[in-house]
Tab-separated table of C-alpha atoms and ligand atoms in Angstrom:
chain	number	residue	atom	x	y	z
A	249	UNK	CA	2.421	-11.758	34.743
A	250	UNK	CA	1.906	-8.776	32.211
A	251	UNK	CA	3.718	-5.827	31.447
A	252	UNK	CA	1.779	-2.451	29.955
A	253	UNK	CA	4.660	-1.302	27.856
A	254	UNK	CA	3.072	2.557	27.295
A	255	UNK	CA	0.902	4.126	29.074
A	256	UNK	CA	-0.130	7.364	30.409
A	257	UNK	CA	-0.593	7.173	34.506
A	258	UNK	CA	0.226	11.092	34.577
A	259	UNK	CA	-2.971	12.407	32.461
A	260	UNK	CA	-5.622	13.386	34.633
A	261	UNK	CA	-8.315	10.695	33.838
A	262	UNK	CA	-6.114	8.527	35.940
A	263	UNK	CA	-4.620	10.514	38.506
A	264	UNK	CA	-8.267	11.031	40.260
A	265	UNK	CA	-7.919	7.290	40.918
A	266	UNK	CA	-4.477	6.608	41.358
A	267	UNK	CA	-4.633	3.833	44.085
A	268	UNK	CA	-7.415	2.148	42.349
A	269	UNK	CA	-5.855	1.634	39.134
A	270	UNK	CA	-2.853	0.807	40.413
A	271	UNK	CA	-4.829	-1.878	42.660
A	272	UNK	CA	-6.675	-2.872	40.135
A	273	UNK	CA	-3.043	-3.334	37.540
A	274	UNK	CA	-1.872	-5.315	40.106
A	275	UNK	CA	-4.902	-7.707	40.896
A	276	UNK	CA	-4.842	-8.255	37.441
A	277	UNK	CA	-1.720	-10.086	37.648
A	278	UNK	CA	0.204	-6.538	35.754
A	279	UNK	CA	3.285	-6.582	36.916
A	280	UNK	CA	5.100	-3.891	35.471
A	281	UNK	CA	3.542	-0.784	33.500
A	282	UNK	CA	6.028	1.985	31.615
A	283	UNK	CA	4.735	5.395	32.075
A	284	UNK	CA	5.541	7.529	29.272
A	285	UNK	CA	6.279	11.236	29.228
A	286	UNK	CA	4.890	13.651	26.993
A	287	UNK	CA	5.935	17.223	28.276
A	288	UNK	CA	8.736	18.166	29.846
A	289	UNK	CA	6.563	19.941	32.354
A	290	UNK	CA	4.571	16.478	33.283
A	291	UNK	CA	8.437	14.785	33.968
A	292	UNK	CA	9.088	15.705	37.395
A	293	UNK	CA	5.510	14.295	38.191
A	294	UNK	CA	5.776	11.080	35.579
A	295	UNK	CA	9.478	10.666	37.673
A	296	UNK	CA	7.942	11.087	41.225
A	297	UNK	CA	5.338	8.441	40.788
A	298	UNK	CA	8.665	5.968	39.204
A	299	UNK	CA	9.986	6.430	42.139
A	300	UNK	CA	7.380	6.200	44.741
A	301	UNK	CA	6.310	3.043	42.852
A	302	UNK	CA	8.227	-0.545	42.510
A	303	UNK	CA	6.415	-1.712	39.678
A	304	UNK	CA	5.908	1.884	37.623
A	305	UNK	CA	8.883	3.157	34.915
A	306	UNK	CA	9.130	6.670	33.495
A	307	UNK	CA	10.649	8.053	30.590
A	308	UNK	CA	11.551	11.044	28.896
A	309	UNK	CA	10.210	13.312	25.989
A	310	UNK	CA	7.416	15.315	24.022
A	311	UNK	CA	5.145	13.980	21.765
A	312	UNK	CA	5.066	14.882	18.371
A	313	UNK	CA	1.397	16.382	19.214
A	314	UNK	CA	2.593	18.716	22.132
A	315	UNK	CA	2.474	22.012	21.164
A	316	UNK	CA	2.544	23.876	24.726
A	317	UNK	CA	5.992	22.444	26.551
A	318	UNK	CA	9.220	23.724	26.477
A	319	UNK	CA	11.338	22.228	23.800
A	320	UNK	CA	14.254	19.942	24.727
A	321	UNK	CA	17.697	20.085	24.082
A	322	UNK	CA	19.557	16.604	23.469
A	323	UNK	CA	20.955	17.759	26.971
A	324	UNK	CA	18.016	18.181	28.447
A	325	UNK	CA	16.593	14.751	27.646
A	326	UNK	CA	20.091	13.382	28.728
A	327	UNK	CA	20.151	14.961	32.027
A	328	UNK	CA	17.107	13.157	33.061
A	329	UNK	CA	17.802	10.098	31.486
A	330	UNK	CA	20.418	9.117	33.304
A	331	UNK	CA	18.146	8.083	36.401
A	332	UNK	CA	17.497	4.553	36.894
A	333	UNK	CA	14.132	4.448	36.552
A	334	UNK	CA	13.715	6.650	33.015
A	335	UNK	CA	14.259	3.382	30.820
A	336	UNK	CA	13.435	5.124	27.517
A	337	UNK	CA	13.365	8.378	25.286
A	338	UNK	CA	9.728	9.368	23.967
A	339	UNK	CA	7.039	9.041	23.194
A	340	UNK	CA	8.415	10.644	19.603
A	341	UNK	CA	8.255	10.803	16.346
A	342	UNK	CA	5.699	12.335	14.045
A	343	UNK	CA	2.208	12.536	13.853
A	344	UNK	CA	0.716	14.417	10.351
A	345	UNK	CA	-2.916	13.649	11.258
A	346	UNK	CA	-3.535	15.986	14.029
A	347	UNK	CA	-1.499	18.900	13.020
A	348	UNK	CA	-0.938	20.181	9.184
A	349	UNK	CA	2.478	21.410	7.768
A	350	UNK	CA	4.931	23.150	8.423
A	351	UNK	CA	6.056	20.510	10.475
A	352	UNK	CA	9.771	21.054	10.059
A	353	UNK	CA	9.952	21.274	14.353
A	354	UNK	CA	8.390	18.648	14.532
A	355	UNK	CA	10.552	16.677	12.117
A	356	UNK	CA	13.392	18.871	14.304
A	357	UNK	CA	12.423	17.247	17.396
A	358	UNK	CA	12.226	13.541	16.537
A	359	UNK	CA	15.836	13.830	15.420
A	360	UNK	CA	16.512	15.412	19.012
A	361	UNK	CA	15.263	12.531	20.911
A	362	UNK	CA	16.458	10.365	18.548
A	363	UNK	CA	20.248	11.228	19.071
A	364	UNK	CA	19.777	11.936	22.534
A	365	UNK	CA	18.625	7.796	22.546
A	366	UNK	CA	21.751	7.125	20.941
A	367	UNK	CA	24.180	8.919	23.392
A	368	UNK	CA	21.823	7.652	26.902
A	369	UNK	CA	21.775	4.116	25.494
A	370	UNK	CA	18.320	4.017	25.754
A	371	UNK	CA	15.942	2.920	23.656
A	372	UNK	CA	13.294	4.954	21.635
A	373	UNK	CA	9.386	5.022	21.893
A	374	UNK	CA	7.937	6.077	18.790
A	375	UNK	CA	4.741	6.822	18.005
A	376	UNK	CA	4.166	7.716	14.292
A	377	UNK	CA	0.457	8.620	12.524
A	378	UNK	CA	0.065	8.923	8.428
A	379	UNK	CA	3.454	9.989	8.566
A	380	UNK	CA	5.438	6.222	8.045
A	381	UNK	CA	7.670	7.195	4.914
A	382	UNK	CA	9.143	10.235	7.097
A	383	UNK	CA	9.575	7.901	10.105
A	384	UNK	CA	10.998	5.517	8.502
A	385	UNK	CA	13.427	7.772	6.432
A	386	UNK	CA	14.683	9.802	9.477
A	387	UNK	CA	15.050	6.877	11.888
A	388	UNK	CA	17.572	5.590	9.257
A	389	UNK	CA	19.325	9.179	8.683
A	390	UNK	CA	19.721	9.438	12.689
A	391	UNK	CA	20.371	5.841	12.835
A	392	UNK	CA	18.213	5.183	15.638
A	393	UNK	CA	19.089	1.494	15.562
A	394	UNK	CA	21.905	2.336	17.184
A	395	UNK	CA	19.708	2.978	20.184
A	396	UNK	CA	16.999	0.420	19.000
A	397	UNK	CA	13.163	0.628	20.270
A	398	UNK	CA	9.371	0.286	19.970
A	399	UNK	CA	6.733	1.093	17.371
A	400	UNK	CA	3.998	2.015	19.841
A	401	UNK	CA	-0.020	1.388	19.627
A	402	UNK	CA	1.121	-0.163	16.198
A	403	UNK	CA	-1.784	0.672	13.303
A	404	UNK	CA	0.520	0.672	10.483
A	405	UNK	CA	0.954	-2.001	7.665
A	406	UNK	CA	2.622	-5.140	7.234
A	407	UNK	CA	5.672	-3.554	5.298
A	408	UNK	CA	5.937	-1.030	7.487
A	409	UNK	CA	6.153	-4.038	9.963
A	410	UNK	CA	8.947	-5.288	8.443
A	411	UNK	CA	10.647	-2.632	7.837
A	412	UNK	CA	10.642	-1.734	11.604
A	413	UNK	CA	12.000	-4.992	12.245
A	414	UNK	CA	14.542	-4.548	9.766
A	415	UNK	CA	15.983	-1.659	12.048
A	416	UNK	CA	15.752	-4.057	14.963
A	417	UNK	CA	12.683	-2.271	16.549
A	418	UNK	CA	10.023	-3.542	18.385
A	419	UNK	CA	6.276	-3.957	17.406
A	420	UNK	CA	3.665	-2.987	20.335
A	421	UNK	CA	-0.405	-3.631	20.303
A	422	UNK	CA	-2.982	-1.845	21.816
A	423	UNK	CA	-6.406	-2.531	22.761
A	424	UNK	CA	-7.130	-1.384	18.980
A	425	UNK	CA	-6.046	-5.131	18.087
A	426	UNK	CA	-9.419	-6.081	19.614
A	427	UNK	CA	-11.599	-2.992	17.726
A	428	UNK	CA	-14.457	-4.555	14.830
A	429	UNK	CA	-12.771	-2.829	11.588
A	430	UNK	CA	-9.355	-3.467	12.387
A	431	UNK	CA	-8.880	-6.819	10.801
A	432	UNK	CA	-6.263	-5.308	8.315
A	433	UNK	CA	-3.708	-4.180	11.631
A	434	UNK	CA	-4.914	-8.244	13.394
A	435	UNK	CA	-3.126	-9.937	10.335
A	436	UNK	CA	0.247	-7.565	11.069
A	437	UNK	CA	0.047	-9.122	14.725
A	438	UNK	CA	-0.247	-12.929	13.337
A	439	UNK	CA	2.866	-12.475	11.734
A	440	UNK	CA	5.235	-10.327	13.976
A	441	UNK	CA	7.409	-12.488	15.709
A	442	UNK	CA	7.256	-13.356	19.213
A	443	UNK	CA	10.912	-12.466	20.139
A	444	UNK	CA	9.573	-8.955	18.857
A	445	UNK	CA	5.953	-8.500	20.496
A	446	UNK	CA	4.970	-6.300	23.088
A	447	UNK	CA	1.546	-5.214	24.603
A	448	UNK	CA	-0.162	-1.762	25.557
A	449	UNK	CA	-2.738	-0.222	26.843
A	450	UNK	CA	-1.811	3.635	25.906
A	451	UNK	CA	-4.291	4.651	28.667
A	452	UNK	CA	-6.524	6.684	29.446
A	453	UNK	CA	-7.167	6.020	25.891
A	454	UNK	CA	-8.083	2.850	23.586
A	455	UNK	CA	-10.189	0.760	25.871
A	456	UNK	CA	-10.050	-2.704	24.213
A	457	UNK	CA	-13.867	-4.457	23.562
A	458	UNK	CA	-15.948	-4.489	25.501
A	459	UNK	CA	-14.842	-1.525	27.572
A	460	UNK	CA	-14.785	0.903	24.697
A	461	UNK	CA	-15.504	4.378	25.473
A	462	UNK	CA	-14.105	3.802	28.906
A	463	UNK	CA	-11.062	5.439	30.624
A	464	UNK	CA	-8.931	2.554	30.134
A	465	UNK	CA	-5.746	1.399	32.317
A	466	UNK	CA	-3.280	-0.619	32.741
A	467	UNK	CA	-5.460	-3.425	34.144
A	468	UNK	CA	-6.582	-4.031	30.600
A	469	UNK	CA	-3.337	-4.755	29.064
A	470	UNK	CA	-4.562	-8.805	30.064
A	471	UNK	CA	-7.183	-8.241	27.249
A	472	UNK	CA	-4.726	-7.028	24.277
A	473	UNK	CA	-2.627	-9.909	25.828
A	474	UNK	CA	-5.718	-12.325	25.053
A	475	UNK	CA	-6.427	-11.162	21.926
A	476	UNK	CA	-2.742	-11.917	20.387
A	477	UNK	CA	-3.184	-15.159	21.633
A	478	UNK	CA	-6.323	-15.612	19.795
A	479	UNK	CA	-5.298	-14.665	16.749
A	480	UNK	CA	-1.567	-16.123	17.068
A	481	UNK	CA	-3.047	-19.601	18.300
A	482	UNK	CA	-0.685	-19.874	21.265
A	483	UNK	CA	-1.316	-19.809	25.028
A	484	UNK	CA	-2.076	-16.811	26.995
A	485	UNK	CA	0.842	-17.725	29.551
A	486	UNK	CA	3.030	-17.980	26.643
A	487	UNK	CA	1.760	-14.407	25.132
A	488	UNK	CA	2.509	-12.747	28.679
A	489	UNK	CA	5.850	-14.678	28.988
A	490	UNK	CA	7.185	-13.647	25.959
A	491	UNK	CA	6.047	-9.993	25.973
A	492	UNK	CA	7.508	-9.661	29.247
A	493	UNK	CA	10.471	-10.896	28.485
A	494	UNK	CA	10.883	-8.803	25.426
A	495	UNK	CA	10.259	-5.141	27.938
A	496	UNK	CA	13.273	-6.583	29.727
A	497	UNK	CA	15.459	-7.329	27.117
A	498	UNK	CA	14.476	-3.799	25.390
A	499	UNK	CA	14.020	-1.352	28.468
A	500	UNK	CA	16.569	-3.316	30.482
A	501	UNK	CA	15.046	-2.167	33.787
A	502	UNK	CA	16.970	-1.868	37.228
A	503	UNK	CA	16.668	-5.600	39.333
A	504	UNK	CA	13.338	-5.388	40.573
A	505	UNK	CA	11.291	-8.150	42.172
A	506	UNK	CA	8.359	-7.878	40.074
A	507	UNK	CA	9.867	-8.334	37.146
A	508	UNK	CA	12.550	-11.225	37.879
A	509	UNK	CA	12.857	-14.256	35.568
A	510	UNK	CA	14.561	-15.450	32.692
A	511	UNK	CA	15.491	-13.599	29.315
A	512	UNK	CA	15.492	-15.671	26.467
A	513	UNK	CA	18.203	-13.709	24.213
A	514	UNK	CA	17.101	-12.204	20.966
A	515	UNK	CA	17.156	-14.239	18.216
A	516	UNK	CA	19.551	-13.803	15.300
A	517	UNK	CA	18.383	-12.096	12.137
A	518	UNK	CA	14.812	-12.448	13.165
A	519	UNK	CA	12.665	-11.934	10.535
A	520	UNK	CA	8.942	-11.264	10.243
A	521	UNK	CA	7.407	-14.123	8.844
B	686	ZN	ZN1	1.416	7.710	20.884
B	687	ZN	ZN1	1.112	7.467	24.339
């Protein structure tokens, strides 16, 4: 049983085929997939399908990239966090590839979603691009491990790794794990800790090998979850046990049956190795 920590069911490469990806997540033994908000406008429909859905989480926020959607208030995010199924606040955080300075708003609306984290109780999916010293520096001002969370589709390095970890935050892997030049980002993966892992797909986008170019979905979280266990040298089963373990100690979703089972408990002062 895997779980696709981020992903994107809302965008419209997948919405054409709803029912078939979400057949073909759960043939392939998926049980779980987070789908993450990126405009406030796309909420009410990234909610709906939470709901309609046993196996499908929302959350709650714009990405640093979004430059058409109305800008939230802490309130805002906290009025429609508070429902059962929104386990998280993001995707945020900042993204200096894409878009040039002045990026004081954007650098304004981490720190939004980052205290509105703090006072939900939920925990934060980041998502940070050639901008790491900034991340880093305003998680710790806002002291988002307070609220704790997830590096998404991580592609930064090794000390950014640890330092992550250092503010008790999670490490996810996409498909990019599995891409020919990213042997630099495979070596990060061998040595985050289990207790610590979690897998992606960030679809429609990423498709691991050999479905590059593809829309990708949740389905194809098994392959990222095949790779780690390549290059960690441990069992597939004990990849997808421990990664979906870790979305249910992080997200802490609502009893549901597809994702019953044991939680090992974090372990103290874990430390990347
Ligand atoms: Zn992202
Ligand atoms: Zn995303």
């Amino acid at each position: 049983m895997y779980v696709d920590s981020h992903c994107h069911l809302s965008f419209p490469e997948l919405v054409a085929d709803r029912q078939g990806v979400l057949d073909r997540m759960r043939r392939a033994g998926v049980s779980a997939a987070l789908n993450v908000c990126v405009r406030m406008e796309e909420f009410p429909g990234v909610l709906g399908l939470a709901e309609s859905q046993p196996d499908i989480y929302a959350t709650v926020g714009v990405h640093p990239d979004t430059t058409e959607s109305e800008e939230p208030t802490v309130a805002d995010l906290l009025a429609r966090a508070g429902h059962p199924k929104v386990l998280a606040i993001g995707e945020t955080g900042l993204d200096y590839y894409r878009l040039k300075e002045p990026l004081d708003w954007q650098r304004d609306r981490f720190r939004v979603h980052i205290r509105a984290a703090r006072e939900a109780g939920k925990p934060l999916v980041v998502h940070t691009r050639c901008a790491a010293a900034d991340t880093l520096r305003i998680l710790k001002e806002e002291r988002a491990s307070e609220a704790g969370g997830v590096m998404h589709c991580f592609t930064e390095s090794l000390d950014f790794a640890r330092a992550a970890l250092e503010l008790g935050f999670y490490i996810s892997f996409s498909g990019i794990v599995t891409f020919r030049n990213a042997e630099e980002l495979r070596e990060v993966a061998r040595h985050v800790p289990a207790e610590r892992l979690l897998i992606e797909t960030d679809a429609p986008y990423l498709s691991p090998v050999p479905y590059r170019g593809k829309v990708n979905e949740p389905a194809r979280v098994v392959t990222v979850a095949e790779k780690l266990a390549e290059l960690t040298s441990r069992p597939l089963s004990a990849v997808a046990a421990c990664t979906r373990e870790n979305f249910i100690r992080l997200f802490r979703p609502p009893a549901s049956e597809s994702l019953t089972g044991p939680v090992f408990p974090a372990a103290e002062g874990s430390r990347i190795m």
